[in-house]
């Protein structure tokens, strides 16, 4: 066979094709077997080739190759290694190597250099003493004695590309022959074909998995409510990438990136974590380019409390048409396998698909919100143009009937009905105002803030308080008074919820009634139909004292008394408008 290394009687080693040769050749055909023995091993070799070719899972395939090599050649030690895409050690399977020897090899400072030198060698190897070759050295055994001396090896190649190598050490009995080398080369060739098929199968399976995951994500986002869309993206990315965590980060005003959604078995300390501005990863991501982290010194978390928590990491921009939504990060644990080129490409496509789905979800949510606003506007117009006008007309009819009534008691009852209609009209106007406010609008005006406060109190009260406004409260009340009034509303409603046992609460804010000295004022009245005034010294009265102090700090005051018809309690709070 061409390119076969020959060994000299002095035990020196050589490589096929090395210039000058290393030693006088030894006749391998006459040493422990020849071609007749090779012919006898062919049936077993064919069976082994069929077995090897039927595996598509890489690690199982390598195990079967070592088993076949042990049976066909009879070496004490067998090792098979596969290079990764970057020329590093992807897979390494051994047979017959004691645990102590493996630990010594793992702890060698030049371990990767020695193994890579063997796996990258493009030629078959047949040598008596591998310790004499500086590229290999001896595999260290106990007390520094080399564990393996004789070496037989063949490169694993497919279509001219190096995949790795198959190596056998120390035959038993005797020495390696050229027949052994031929068997090793045939196994290596078949292994290369099988590895190529296994990698192709894995690439197809992985691509299908990512495509299914992207489709599932899009369906989930577009059919759901979108409230937890970022968390869904993080979870799906973590699962597809076999990562330790999935993180979604959003840009902040300072140019950093802040974690806002997490999928992890250990999420502690992740939400709110920030990649500081100015790093290489930030610059890439904010420009729309992905960033891939392989080494600790490149880790964008290295100056944060997450330093050392993760190993290989993909940071992928979530953007579409030049609009950056955020960043998707899928880190693996320290020491985990690096992401392959195929994984990087598929994850980048997934991030693009996720960004598009997020934008479509946001657009759908905006359309739905606009539809809600349009419906609210229609309801508000109907209430104003139809309901209020009818109630107003009914009130005028009742007032006219009251003036014409001869019975004073009947006139009083009609007057009370008119007052109820006025109160109802005021509540409807308040409802119209609430309908015109977006649920996510900032509560800048006093009206909006009071409505937000009463809406919050409804959860503890068990019902929605009635709210009415008299006069242009937003235009007349400044921020300082509004802040104190909101605190008064909150404290009063909290007291009602804890102590009053009420079934109805009315909140009124009025800027039309002046103080006795003629100054303009804002008045807050909270009336409930509960158990009435509490005894002196109770918590509810203490809360009322706090209200008075708050009002007096503004030049106003507060008091309380029985509600209408001596039922419940009415709390009054006022402050001058300056």
Short mmCIF file of N, CA and C in Angstrom, two decimals, residues 479-574:
data_model
loop_
_atom_site.label_atom_id
_atom_site.label_comp_id
_atom_site.label_asym_id
_atom_site.label_seq_id
_atom_site.Cartn_x
_atom_site.Cartn_y
_atom_site.Cartn_z
N UNK A 479 -49.63 70.99 41.17
CA UNK A 479 -49.05 69.67 41.45
C UNK A 479 -48.93 69.40 42.94
N UNK A 480 -48.53 70.40 43.74
CA UNK A 480 -48.34 70.18 45.17
C UNK A 480 -49.66 69.81 45.84
N UNK A 481 -50.71 70.57 45.56
CA UNK A 481 -52.01 70.27 46.16
C UNK A 481 -52.52 68.92 45.65
N UNK A 482 -52.35 68.68 44.35
CA UNK A 482 -52.81 67.41 43.78
C UNK A 482 -52.11 66.22 44.44
N UNK A 483 -50.81 66.35 44.68
CA UNK A 483 -50.07 65.26 45.31
C UNK A 483 -50.62 64.96 46.71
N UNK A 484 -50.89 66.02 47.49
CA UNK A 484 -51.42 65.81 48.83
C UNK A 484 -52.87 65.31 48.79
N UNK A 485 -53.65 65.78 47.82
CA UNK A 485 -55.02 65.30 47.72
C UNK A 485 -55.06 63.82 47.37
N UNK A 486 -54.21 63.39 46.46
CA UNK A 486 -54.17 61.97 46.09
C UNK A 486 -53.82 61.12 47.31
N UNK A 487 -52.87 61.60 48.12
CA UNK A 487 -52.54 60.88 49.35
C UNK A 487 -53.74 60.83 50.29
N UNK A 488 -54.52 61.93 50.36
CA UNK A 488 -55.71 61.95 51.20
C UNK A 488 -56.76 60.96 50.68
N UNK A 489 -56.94 60.91 49.36
CA UNK A 489 -57.88 59.94 48.78
C UNK A 489 -57.45 58.52 49.12
N UNK A 490 -56.17 58.23 48.96
CA UNK A 490 -55.66 56.89 49.22
C UNK A 490 -55.86 56.50 50.68
N UNK A 491 -55.53 57.41 51.60
CA UNK A 491 -55.64 57.08 53.02
C UNK A 491 -57.10 56.94 53.45
N UNK A 492 -57.96 57.81 52.93
CA UNK A 492 -59.38 57.74 53.30
C UNK A 492 -60.01 56.44 52.81
N UNK A 493 -59.77 56.09 51.56
CA UNK A 493 -60.34 54.85 51.02
C UNK A 493 -59.77 53.62 51.72
N UNK A 494 -58.50 53.70 52.11
CA UNK A 494 -57.91 52.59 52.86
C UNK A 494 -58.59 52.42 54.21
N UNK A 495 -58.90 53.55 54.89
CA UNK A 495 -59.63 53.48 56.16
C UNK A 495 -61.01 52.87 55.98
N UNK A 496 -61.70 53.28 54.90
CA UNK A 496 -63.03 52.74 54.64
C UNK A 496 -62.96 51.23 54.43
N UNK A 497 -61.97 50.78 53.65
CA UNK A 497 -61.84 49.35 53.37
C UNK A 497 -61.55 48.55 54.63
N UNK A 498 -60.76 49.12 55.56
CA UNK A 498 -60.37 48.37 56.75
C UNK A 498 -61.42 48.42 57.85
N UNK A 499 -62.14 49.54 57.98
CA UNK A 499 -62.94 49.73 59.19
C UNK A 499 -64.44 49.93 58.95
N UNK A 500 -64.84 50.42 57.78
CA UNK A 500 -66.22 50.91 57.65
C UNK A 500 -67.23 49.82 57.33
N UNK A 501 -66.82 48.75 56.64
CA UNK A 501 -67.78 47.75 56.22
C UNK A 501 -68.82 48.32 55.28
N UNK A 502 -68.40 49.21 54.38
CA UNK A 502 -69.33 49.93 53.51
C UNK A 502 -69.65 49.13 52.26
N UNK A 503 -70.80 49.45 51.67
CA UNK A 503 -71.19 48.87 50.38
C UNK A 503 -71.23 49.92 49.29
N UNK A 504 -71.02 51.19 49.65
CA UNK A 504 -71.01 52.27 48.67
C UNK A 504 -70.11 53.39 49.18
N UNK A 505 -69.33 53.96 48.27
CA UNK A 505 -68.46 55.09 48.59
C UNK A 505 -68.58 56.11 47.46
N UNK A 506 -68.76 57.37 47.84
CA UNK A 506 -68.81 58.45 46.86
C UNK A 506 -67.63 59.39 47.10
N UNK A 507 -66.90 59.68 46.03
CA UNK A 507 -65.75 60.59 46.08
C UNK A 507 -66.08 61.79 45.19
N UNK A 508 -65.99 62.99 45.78
CA UNK A 508 -66.29 64.22 45.03
C UNK A 508 -65.12 65.19 45.15
N UNK A 509 -64.70 65.74 44.02
CA UNK A 509 -63.67 66.79 43.99
C UNK A 509 -64.32 68.02 43.38
N UNK A 510 -64.31 69.15 44.15
CA UNK A 510 -65.05 70.35 43.76
C UNK A 510 -64.13 71.57 43.84
N UNK A 511 -64.06 72.35 42.76
CA UNK A 511 -63.27 73.58 42.77
C UNK A 511 -64.16 74.81 42.58
N UNK A 512 -65.46 74.65 42.76
CA UNK A 512 -66.38 75.78 42.53
C UNK A 512 -66.82 76.46 43.82
N UNK A 513 -66.66 75.80 44.96
CA UNK A 513 -67.13 76.37 46.23
C UNK A 513 -65.96 77.02 46.97
N UNK A 514 -66.02 78.35 47.21
CA UNK A 514 -64.90 79.04 47.87
C UNK A 514 -64.90 78.78 49.38
N UNK A 515 -63.80 79.19 50.02
CA UNK A 515 -63.70 79.14 51.47
C UNK A 515 -64.54 80.27 52.08
N UNK A 516 -64.82 80.23 53.39
CA UNK A 516 -65.60 81.31 54.02
C UNK A 516 -64.99 82.69 53.84
N UNK A 517 -63.65 82.76 53.71
CA UNK A 517 -63.02 84.08 53.52
C UNK A 517 -63.01 84.51 52.06
N UNK A 518 -63.65 83.73 51.20
CA UNK A 518 -63.77 84.12 49.80
C UNK A 518 -62.69 83.58 48.90
N UNK A 519 -61.66 82.96 49.45
CA UNK A 519 -60.59 82.42 48.61
C UNK A 519 -61.08 81.18 47.86
N UNK A 520 -60.57 81.02 46.64
CA UNK A 520 -60.90 79.82 45.88
C UNK A 520 -60.26 78.60 46.55
N UNK A 521 -60.91 77.48 46.45
CA UNK A 521 -60.42 76.28 47.13
C UNK A 521 -60.80 75.04 46.34
N UNK A 522 -60.10 73.95 46.65
CA UNK A 522 -60.48 72.63 46.15
C UNK A 522 -60.96 71.82 47.34
N UNK A 523 -62.06 71.15 47.17
CA UNK A 523 -62.65 70.38 48.27
C UNK A 523 -62.77 68.91 47.86
N UNK A 524 -62.36 68.05 48.76
CA UNK A 524 -62.49 66.61 48.58
C UNK A 524 -63.47 66.08 49.62
N UNK A 525 -64.46 65.36 49.17
CA UNK A 525 -65.44 64.75 50.08
C UNK A 525 -65.53 63.26 49.77
N UNK A 526 -65.34 62.45 50.81
CA UNK A 526 -65.46 60.99 50.67
C UNK A 526 -66.54 60.53 51.65
N UNK A 527 -67.61 59.99 51.10
CA UNK A 527 -68.76 59.58 51.91
C UNK A 527 -69.01 58.09 51.72
N UNK A 528 -69.22 57.38 52.84
CA UNK A 528 -69.52 55.95 52.75
C UNK A 528 -70.79 55.65 53.53
N UNK A 529 -71.35 54.47 53.32
CA UNK A 529 -72.57 54.06 54.03
C UNK A 529 -72.27 52.96 55.04
N UNK A 530 -71.08 53.04 55.63
CA UNK A 530 -70.65 51.99 56.55
C UNK A 530 -71.16 52.15 57.96
N UNK A 531 -70.36 51.71 58.94
CA UNK A 531 -70.80 51.61 60.33
C UNK A 531 -70.79 52.96 61.04
N UNK A 532 -70.29 54.00 60.43
CA UNK A 532 -70.30 55.30 61.07
C UNK A 532 -68.99 55.65 61.72
N UNK A 533 -69.03 56.72 62.54
CA UNK A 533 -67.81 57.22 63.16
C UNK A 533 -67.25 56.23 64.16
N UNK A 534 -65.94 56.02 64.17
CA UNK A 534 -65.33 55.11 65.13
C UNK A 534 -65.14 55.79 66.48
N UNK A 535 -64.91 55.01 67.55
CA UNK A 535 -64.63 55.59 68.87
C UNK A 535 -63.32 56.36 68.85
N UNK A 536 -63.17 57.24 69.82
CA UNK A 536 -61.93 58.02 69.95
C UNK A 536 -60.75 57.08 70.16
N UNK A 537 -59.60 57.45 69.57
CA UNK A 537 -58.36 56.70 69.81
C UNK A 537 -58.18 55.49 68.92
N UNK A 538 -59.12 55.22 68.02
CA UNK A 538 -58.96 54.06 67.14
C UNK A 538 -58.08 54.43 65.96
N UNK A 539 -57.67 53.40 65.22
CA UNK A 539 -56.78 53.62 64.08
C UNK A 539 -57.40 54.49 63.03
N UNK A 540 -58.73 54.37 62.83
CA UNK A 540 -59.35 55.17 61.78
C UNK A 540 -59.30 56.65 62.12
N UNK A 541 -59.54 57.00 63.40
CA UNK A 541 -59.46 58.41 63.80
C UNK A 541 -58.03 58.92 63.68
N UNK A 542 -57.04 58.04 63.96
CA UNK A 542 -55.65 58.46 63.81
C UNK A 542 -55.35 58.80 62.36
N UNK A 543 -55.93 58.01 61.43
CA UNK A 543 -55.76 58.32 60.02
C UNK A 543 -56.37 59.64 59.66
N UNK A 544 -57.52 59.99 60.27
CA UNK A 544 -58.16 61.27 60.00
C UNK A 544 -57.32 62.43 60.51
N UNK A 545 -56.60 62.23 61.61
CA UNK A 545 -55.68 63.25 62.11
C UNK A 545 -54.58 63.52 61.09
N UNK A 546 -54.08 62.45 60.48
CA UNK A 546 -53.05 62.61 59.45
C UNK A 546 -53.57 63.42 58.27
N UNK A 547 -54.84 63.20 57.91
CA UNK A 547 -55.43 63.97 56.82
C UNK A 547 -55.45 65.46 57.16
N UNK A 548 -55.83 65.78 58.40
CA UNK A 548 -55.91 67.18 58.82
C UNK A 548 -54.52 67.83 58.76
N UNK A 549 -53.52 67.13 59.23
CA UNK A 549 -52.17 67.69 59.20
C UNK A 549 -51.71 67.97 57.77
N UNK A 550 -52.03 67.05 56.88
CA UNK A 550 -51.62 67.24 55.49
C UNK A 550 -52.31 68.47 54.89
N UNK A 551 -53.60 68.65 55.19
CA UNK A 551 -54.33 69.81 54.67
C UNK A 551 -53.83 71.10 55.30
N UNK A 552 -53.57 71.09 56.61
CA UNK A 552 -53.10 72.30 57.29
C UNK A 552 -51.75 72.75 56.77
N UNK A 553 -50.92 71.80 56.30
CA UNK A 553 -49.63 72.19 55.73
C UNK A 553 -49.79 73.01 54.46
N UNK A 554 -50.99 72.95 53.87
CA UNK A 554 -51.29 73.71 52.66
C UNK A 554 -52.16 74.93 52.96
N UNK A 555 -52.44 75.17 54.25
CA UNK A 555 -53.31 76.27 54.61
C UNK A 555 -54.78 75.90 54.61
N UNK A 556 -55.09 74.63 54.54
CA UNK A 556 -56.47 74.16 54.51
C UNK A 556 -56.85 73.45 55.79
N UNK A 557 -57.72 72.47 55.69
CA UNK A 557 -58.16 71.74 56.86
C UNK A 557 -58.90 70.49 56.47
N UNK A 558 -59.38 69.76 57.48
CA UNK A 558 -60.14 68.53 57.26
C UNK A 558 -61.02 68.29 58.47
N UNK A 559 -62.19 67.70 58.24
CA UNK A 559 -63.04 67.27 59.34
C UNK A 559 -63.85 66.07 58.87
N UNK A 560 -64.66 65.57 59.75
CA UNK A 560 -65.48 64.41 59.42
C UNK A 560 -66.75 64.46 60.25
N UNK A 561 -67.72 63.74 59.80
CA UNK A 561 -69.00 63.70 60.50
C UNK A 561 -69.87 62.62 59.91
N UNK A 562 -71.12 62.53 60.39
CA UNK A 562 -72.02 61.52 59.85
C UNK A 562 -72.34 61.81 58.39
N UNK A 563 -72.65 60.75 57.66
CA UNK A 563 -73.05 60.90 56.28
C UNK A 563 -74.49 61.34 56.16
N UNK A 564 -75.03 61.40 54.94
CA UNK A 564 -76.43 61.78 54.74
C UNK A 564 -77.37 60.86 55.53
N UNK A 565 -78.41 61.49 56.10
CA UNK A 565 -79.38 60.74 56.91
C UNK A 565 -78.72 60.03 58.08
N UNK A 566 -77.60 60.62 58.56
CA UNK A 566 -76.87 60.06 59.70
C UNK A 566 -76.40 58.62 59.46
N UNK A 567 -76.16 58.28 58.24
CA UNK A 567 -75.66 56.94 57.91
C UNK A 567 -74.22 57.04 57.41
N UNK A 568 -73.37 56.16 57.89
CA UNK A 568 -71.99 56.14 57.45
C UNK A 568 -71.21 57.34 57.93
N UNK A 569 -70.17 57.67 57.17
CA UNK A 569 -69.24 58.74 57.54
C UNK A 569 -68.94 59.58 56.31
N UNK A 570 -68.79 60.89 56.54
CA UNK A 570 -68.39 61.80 55.48
C UNK A 570 -67.11 62.51 55.91
N UNK A 571 -66.05 62.34 55.14
CA UNK A 571 -64.76 62.98 55.41
C UNK A 571 -64.58 64.12 54.41
N UNK A 572 -64.26 65.32 54.95
CA UNK A 572 -64.10 66.50 54.11
C UNK A 572 -62.67 67.04 54.25
N UNK A 573 -62.07 67.32 53.11
CA UNK A 573 -60.67 67.78 53.07
C UNK A 573 -60.61 68.94 52.08
N UNK A 574 -59.97 70.05 52.46
CA UNK A 574 -59.91 71.21 51.56
C UNK A 574 -58.57 71.92 51.68
#
